[in-house]
CSV table of C-alpha atoms (C1' of nucleotides) in Angstrom, one decimal:
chain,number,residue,atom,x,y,z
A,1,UNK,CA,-24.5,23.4,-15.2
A,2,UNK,CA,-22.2,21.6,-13.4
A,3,UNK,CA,-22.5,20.7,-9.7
A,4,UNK,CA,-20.0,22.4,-7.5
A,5,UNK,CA,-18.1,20.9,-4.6
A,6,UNK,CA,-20.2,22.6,-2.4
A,7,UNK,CA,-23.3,21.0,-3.9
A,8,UNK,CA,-22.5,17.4,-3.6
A,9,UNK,CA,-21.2,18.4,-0.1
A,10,UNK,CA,-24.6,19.7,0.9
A,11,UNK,CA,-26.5,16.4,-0.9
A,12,UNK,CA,-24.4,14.2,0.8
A,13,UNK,CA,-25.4,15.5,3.9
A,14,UNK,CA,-29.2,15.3,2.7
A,15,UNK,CA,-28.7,11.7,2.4
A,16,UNK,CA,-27.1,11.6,5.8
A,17,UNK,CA,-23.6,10.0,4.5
A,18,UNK,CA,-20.8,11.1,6.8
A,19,UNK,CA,-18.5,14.0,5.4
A,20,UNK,CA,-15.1,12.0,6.4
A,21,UNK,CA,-11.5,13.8,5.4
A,22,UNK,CA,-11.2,10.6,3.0
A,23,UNK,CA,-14.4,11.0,1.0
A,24,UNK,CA,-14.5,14.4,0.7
A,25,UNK,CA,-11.0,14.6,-0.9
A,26,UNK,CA,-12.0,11.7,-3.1
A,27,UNK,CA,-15.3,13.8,-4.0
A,28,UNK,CA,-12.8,16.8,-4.6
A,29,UNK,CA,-10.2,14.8,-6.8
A,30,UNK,CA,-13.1,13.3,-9.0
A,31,UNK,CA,-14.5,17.2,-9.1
A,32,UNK,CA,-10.7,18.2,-10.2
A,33,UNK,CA,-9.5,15.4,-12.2
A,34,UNK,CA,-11.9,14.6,-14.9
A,35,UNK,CA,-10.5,12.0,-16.8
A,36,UNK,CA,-12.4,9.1,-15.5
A,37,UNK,CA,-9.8,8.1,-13.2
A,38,UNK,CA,-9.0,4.3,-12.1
A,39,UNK,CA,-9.6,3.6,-8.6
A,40,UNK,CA,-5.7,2.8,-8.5
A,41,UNK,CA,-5.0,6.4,-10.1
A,42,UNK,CA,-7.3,8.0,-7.7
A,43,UNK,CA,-5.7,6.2,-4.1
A,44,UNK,CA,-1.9,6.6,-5.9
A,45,UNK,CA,-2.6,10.3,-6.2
A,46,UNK,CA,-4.3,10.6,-3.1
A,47,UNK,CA,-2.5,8.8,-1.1
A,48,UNK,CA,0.7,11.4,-1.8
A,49,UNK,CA,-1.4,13.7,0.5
A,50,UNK,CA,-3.1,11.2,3.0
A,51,UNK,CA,-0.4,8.4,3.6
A,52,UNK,CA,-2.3,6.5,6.1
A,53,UNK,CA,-5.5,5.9,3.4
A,54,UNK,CA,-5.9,2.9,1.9
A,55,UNK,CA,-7.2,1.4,-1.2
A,56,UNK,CA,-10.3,0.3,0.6
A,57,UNK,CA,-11.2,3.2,1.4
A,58,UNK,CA,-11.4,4.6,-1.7
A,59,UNK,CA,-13.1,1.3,-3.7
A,60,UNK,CA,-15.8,1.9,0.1
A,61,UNK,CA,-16.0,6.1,-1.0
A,62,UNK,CA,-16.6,5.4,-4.7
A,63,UNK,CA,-19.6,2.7,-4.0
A,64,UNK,CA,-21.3,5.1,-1.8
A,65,UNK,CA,-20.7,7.9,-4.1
A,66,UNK,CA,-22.2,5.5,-7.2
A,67,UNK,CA,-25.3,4.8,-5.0
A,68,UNK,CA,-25.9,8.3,-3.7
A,69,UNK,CA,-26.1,9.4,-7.7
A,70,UNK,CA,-23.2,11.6,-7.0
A,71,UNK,CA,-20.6,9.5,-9.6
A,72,UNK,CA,-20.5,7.5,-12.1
A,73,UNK,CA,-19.2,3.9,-12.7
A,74,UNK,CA,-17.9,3.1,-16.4
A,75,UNK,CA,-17.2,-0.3,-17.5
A,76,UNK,CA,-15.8,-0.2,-21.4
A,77,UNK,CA,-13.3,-2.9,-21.0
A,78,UNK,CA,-10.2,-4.1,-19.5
A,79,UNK,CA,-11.7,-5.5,-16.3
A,80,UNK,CA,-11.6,-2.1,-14.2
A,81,UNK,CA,-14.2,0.5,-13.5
A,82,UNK,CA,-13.6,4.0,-14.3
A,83,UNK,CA,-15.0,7.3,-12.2
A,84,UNK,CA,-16.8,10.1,-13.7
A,85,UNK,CA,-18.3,13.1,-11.0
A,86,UNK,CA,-20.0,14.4,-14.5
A,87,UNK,CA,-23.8,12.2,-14.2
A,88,UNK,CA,-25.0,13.9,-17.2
A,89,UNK,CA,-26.3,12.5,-20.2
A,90,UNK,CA,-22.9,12.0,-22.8
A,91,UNK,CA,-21.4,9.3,-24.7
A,92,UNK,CA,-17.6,8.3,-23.6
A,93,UNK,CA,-14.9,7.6,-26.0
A,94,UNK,CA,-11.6,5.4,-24.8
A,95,UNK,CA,-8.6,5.8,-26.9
A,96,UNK,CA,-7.3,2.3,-27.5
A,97,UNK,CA,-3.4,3.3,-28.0
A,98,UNK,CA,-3.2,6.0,-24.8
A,99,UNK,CA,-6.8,4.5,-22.6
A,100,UNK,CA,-7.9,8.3,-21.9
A,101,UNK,CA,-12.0,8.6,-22.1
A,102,UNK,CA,-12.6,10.8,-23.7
A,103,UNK,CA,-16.6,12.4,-23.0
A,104,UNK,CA,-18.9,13.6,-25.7
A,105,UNK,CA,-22.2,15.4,-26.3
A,106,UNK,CA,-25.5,12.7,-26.7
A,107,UNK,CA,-28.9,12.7,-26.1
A,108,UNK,CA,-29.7,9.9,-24.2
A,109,UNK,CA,-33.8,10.2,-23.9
A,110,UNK,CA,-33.5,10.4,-28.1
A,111,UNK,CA,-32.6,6.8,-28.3
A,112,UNK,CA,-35.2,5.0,-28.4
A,113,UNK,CA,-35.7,1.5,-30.0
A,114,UNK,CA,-38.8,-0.3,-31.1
A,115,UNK,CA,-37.7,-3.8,-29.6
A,116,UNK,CA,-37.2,-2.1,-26.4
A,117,UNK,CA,-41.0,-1.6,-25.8
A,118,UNK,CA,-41.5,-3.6,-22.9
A,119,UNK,CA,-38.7,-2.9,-21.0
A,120,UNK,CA,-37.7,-0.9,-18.2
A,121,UNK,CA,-35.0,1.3,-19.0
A,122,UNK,CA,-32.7,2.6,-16.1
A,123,UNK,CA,-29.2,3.1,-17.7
A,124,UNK,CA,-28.0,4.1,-21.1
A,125,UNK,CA,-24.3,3.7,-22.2
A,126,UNK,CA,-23.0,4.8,-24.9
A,127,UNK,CA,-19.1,3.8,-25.4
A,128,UNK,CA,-17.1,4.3,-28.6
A,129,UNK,CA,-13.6,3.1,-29.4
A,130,UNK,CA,-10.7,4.1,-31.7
A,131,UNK,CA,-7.7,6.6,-31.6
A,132,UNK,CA,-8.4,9.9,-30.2
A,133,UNK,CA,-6.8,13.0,-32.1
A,134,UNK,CA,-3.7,13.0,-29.6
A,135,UNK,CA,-2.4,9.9,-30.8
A,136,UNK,CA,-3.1,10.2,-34.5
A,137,UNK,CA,-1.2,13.5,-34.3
A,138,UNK,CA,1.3,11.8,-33.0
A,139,UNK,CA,1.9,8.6,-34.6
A,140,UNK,CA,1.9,11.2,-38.2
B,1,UNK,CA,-28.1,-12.7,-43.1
B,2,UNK,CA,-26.8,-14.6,-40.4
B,3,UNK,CA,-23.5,-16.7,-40.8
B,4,UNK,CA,-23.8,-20.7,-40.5
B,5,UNK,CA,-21.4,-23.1,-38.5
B,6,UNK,CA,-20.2,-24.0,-42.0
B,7,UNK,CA,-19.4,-20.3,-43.4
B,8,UNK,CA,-17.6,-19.7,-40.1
B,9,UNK,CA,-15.6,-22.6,-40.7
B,10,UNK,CA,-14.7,-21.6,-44.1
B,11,UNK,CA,-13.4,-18.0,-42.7
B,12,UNK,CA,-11.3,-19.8,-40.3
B,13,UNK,CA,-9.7,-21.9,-42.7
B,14,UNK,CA,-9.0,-18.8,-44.9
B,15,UNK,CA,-7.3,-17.2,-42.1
B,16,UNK,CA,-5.1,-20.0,-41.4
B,17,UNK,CA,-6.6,-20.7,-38.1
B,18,UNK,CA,-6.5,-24.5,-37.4
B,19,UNK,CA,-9.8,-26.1,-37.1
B,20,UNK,CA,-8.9,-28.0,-33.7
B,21,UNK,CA,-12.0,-29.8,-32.0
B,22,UNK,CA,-11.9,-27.6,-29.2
B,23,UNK,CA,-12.4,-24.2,-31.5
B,24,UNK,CA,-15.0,-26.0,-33.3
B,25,UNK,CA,-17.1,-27.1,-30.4
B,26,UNK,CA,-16.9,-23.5,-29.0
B,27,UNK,CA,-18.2,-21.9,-32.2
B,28,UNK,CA,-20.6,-24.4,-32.5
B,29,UNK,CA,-22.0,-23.8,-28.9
B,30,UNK,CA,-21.5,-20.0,-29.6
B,31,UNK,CA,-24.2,-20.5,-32.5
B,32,UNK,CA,-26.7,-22.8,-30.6
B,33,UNK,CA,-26.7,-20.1,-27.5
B,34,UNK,CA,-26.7,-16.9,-28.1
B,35,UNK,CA,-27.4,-16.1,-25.0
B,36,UNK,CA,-24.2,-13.9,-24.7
B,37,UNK,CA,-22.3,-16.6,-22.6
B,38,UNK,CA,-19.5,-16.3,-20.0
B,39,UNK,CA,-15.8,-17.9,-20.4
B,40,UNK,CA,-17.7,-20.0,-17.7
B,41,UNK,CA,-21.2,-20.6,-18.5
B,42,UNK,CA,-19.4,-22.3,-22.2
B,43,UNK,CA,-16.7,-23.9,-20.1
B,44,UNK,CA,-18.9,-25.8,-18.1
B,45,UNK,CA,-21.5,-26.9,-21.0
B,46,UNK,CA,-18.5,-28.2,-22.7
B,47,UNK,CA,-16.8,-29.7,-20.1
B,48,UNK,CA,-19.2,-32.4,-19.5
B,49,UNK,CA,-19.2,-33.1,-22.8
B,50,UNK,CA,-15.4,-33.0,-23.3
B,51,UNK,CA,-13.9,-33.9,-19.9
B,52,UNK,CA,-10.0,-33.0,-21.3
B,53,UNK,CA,-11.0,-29.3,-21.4
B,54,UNK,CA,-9.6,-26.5,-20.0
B,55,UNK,CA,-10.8,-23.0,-19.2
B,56,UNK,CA,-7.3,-21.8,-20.7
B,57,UNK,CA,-8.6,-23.2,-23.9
B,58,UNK,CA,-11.7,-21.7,-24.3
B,59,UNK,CA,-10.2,-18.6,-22.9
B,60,UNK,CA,-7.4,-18.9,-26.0
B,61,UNK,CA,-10.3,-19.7,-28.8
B,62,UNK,CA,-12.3,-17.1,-28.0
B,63,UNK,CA,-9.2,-14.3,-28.2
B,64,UNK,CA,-8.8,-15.8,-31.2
B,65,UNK,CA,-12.3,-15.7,-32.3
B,66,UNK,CA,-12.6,-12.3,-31.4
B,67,UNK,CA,-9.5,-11.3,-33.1
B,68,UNK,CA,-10.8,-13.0,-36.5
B,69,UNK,CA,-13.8,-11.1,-36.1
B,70,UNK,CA,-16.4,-14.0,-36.0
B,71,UNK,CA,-17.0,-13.1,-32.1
B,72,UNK,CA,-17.6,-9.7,-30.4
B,73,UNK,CA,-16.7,-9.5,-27.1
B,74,UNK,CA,-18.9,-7.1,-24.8
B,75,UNK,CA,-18.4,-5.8,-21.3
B,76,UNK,CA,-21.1,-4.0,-19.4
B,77,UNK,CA,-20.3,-4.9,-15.9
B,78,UNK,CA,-19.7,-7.1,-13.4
B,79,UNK,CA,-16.2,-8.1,-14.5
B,80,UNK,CA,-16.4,-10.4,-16.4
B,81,UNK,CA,-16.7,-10.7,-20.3
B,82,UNK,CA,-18.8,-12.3,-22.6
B,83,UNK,CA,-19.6,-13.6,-25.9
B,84,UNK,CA,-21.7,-13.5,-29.1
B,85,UNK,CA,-21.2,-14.7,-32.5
B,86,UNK,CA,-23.8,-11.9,-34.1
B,87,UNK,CA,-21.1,-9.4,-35.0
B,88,UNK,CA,-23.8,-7.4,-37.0
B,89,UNK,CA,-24.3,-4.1,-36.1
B,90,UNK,CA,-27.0,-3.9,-32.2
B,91,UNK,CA,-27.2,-3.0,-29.3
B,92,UNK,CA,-27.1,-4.7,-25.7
B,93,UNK,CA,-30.2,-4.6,-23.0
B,94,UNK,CA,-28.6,-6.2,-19.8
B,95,UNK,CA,-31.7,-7.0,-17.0
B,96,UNK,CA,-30.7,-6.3,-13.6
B,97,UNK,CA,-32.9,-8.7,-12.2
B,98,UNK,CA,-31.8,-12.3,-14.1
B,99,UNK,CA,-28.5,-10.9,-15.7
B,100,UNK,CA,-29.9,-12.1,-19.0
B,101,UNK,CA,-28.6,-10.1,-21.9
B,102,UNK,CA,-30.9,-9.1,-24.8
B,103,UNK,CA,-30.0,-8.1,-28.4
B,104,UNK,CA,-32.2,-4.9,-30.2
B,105,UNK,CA,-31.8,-3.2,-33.3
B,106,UNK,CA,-30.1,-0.2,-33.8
B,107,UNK,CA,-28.4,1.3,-36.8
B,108,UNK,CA,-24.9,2.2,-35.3
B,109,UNK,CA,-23.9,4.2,-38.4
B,110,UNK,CA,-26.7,6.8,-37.7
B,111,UNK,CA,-24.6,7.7,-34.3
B,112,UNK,CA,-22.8,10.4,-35.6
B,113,UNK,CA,-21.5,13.0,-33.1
B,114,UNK,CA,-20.0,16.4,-33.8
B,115,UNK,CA,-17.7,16.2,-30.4
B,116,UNK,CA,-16.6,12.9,-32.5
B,117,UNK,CA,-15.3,14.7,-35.7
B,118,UNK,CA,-11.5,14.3,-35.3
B,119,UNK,CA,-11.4,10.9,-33.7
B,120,UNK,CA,-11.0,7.6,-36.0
B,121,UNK,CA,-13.8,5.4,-34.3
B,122,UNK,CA,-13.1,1.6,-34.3
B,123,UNK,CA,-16.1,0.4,-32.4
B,124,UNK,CA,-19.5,1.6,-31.3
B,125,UNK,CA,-21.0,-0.2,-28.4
B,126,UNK,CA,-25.0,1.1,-26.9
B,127,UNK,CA,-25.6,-1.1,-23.5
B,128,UNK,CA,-28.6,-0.2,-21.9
B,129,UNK,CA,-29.6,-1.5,-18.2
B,130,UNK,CA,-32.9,-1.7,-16.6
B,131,UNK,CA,-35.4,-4.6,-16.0
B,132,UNK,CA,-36.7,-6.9,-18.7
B,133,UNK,CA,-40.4,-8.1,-19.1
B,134,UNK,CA,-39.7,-11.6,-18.6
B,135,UNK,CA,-38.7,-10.5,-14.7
B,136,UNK,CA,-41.6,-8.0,-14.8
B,137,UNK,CA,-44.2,-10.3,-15.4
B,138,UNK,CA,-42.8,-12.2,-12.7
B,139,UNK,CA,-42.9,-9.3,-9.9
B,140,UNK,CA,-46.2,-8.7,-10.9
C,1,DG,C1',8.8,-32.8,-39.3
C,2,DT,C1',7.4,-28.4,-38.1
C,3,DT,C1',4.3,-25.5,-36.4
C,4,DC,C1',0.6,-24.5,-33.7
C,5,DC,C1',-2.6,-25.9,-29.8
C,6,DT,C1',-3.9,-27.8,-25.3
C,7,DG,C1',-4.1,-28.0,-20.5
C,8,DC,C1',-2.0,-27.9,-16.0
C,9,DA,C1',-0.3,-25.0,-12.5
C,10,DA,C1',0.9,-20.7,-11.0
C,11,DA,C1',0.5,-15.9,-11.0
C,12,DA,C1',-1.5,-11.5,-11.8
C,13,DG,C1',-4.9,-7.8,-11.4
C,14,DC,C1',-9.1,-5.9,-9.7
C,15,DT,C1',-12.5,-6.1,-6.1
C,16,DT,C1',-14.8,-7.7,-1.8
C,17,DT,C1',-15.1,-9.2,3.0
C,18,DG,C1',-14.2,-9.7,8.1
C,19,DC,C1',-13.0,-7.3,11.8
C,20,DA,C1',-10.7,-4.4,15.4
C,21,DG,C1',-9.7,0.1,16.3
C,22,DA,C1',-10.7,5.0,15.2
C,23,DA,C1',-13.4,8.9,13.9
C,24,DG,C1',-17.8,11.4,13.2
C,25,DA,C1',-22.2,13.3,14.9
D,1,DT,C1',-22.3,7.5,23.6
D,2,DC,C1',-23.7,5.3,19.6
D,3,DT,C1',-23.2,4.7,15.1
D,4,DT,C1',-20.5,4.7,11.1
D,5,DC,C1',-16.0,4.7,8.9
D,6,DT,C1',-11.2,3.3,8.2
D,7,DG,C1',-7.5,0.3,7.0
D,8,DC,C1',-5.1,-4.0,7.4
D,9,DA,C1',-5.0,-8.7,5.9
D,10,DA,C1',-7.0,-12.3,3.6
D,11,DA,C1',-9.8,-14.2,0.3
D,12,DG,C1',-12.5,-14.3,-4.1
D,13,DC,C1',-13.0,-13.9,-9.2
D,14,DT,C1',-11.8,-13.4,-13.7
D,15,DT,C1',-8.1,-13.6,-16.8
D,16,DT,C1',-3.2,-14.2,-18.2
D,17,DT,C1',1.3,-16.6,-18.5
D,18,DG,C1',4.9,-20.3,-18.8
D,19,DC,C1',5.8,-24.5,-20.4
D,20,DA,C1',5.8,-29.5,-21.5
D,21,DG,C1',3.3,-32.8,-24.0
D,22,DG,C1',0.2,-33.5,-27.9
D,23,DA,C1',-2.4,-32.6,-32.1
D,24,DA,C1',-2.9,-30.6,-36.7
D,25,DC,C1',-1.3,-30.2,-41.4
DNA sequence: GTTCCTGCAAAAGCTTTGCAGAAGA
DNA sequence: TCTTCTGCAAAGCTTTTGCAGGAAC
C-alpha cells in the first residue's frame, strides 16, 4: 500500500515541518515521477512551473524529506544521489547504457548473514547493474 | 583463494598494462590495507613515501585497475569512491559512527529475483549501514 | 623510437554554507 | 510576532581533462 499525497502531507505536519509551495510540489513530483529522479531532473522540471525556485531549495526539501522517513536517498554510482518517495523494502536496478533504476521485489529482513552478528543493522541496499530490457530490445 | 601481489602482477602483464612504479605501489598498498581506502586516504600514505606523486595518478591506476578487474570500486555514500582488491563475491557493512567499512559473506549468485528475469545483470552490490561493535563497545 | 604514463594546472560536477529578505504559523 | 524557509552567491569536495615532459618497452 502505497502512501498517498495526502498521507505524507498529514505526517509532515506530525513532525511539525512547514507545508511550503516548494516542498509540497517537490513531495508531489517525487509522488508522480517515480524514476528516482536527480536532484537536477527534479529542480529542471520544477522549476518550468516555479521560476523563482532554486536548486537549493530543492537539495534543503529533499534532506528534510530523507530525515523525516518520507524519501529515499540512493547512491549506486556516478557521484549523485537519486530520490525515491517509495521507502519500502526492494532492490533497485540501474541500467548502465540508459541510467534509469529500475525497482524490484526483495525481502530485506530475509537477508541475514552470520558475520553480521554483532552489528547493528539500520540500512540494507541492495543495487544491481546491467542492461535493462529497453536497451537490449533495442541494441537487437 | 586470495590473489598475491605477484599473481596480480602477472595479470597485468598479460593484459599489456605497463608495470610503472606508481601502479605497483598502489596495488601493493591495495593488498596490505584492505580497509576499502579512499583516492585520498592511498594518496596520502603514498605520498610520503613517493613525494613526485600525484592524485591524478592514483586516480588514473585505479580506473585502470578497476577496468582490468583486479579492483572493485564501491559507492555507498558520501561522494566519494573507494577501493578493494577482493573482487570475490561479498557484501559491504559501512558503520555510521567511524566510517569504517567491513567485508561479510554472502553468496551473490543465490540473489535471484523474478522482477529480474529479463534484465542481463553485470553486477550485484549488498551495502548494509548501521553501527559496528567496535563503536558499540565504545558507547557502552 | 614509439607508445604509454605521469603530474601539474585548470575545469567540471555535485553538494553545502552563509546570510539577508520573505513566507509560514 | 516569531520562527522557519527561500534563494542568491560563494565555497568545498571529489573527480576529470588537457597537455608537455618523462618513463617503459
Amino acid at each position: 500500500m502505497k502512501a498517498s499525497f495526502e498521507d505524507l502531507k498529514e505526517e509532515l505536519k506530525i513532525r511539525h515541518i512547514n507545508l511550503s509551495h516548494q516542498r509540497l510540489k517537490v513531495l508531489e513530483y517525487l509522488i508522480q515521477n517515480q524514476y528516482h529522479p536527480t536532484v537536477d531532473q527534479i529542480f529542471t522540471e520544477l522549476h518550468q512551473e516555479i521560476s523563482t525556485l532554486s536548486k537549493t531549495t530543492v537539495y534543503n526539501t529533499l534532506r528534510v524529506l530523507v530525515e523525516a522517513g518520507l524519501v529515499r536517498a540512493i547512491n549506486i554510482e556516478d557521484h549523485e544521489t537519486r530520490y525515491d518517495i517509495n521507502v519500502e523494502n526492494h532492490g533497485h536496478f540501474k541500467c548502465e547504457s540508459c541510467a534509469r533504476i529500475d525497482d524490484f521485489r526483495i525481502d530485506t529482513d530475509s537477508l541475514v548473514f552470520d558475520d553480521l552478528i554483532n552489528f547493528v543493522i539500520k540500512e540494507k541496499n541492495v543495487n544491481f547493474k546491467g542492461i535493462c530490457p529497453r536497451c537490449l530490445s533495442m541494441s537487437k
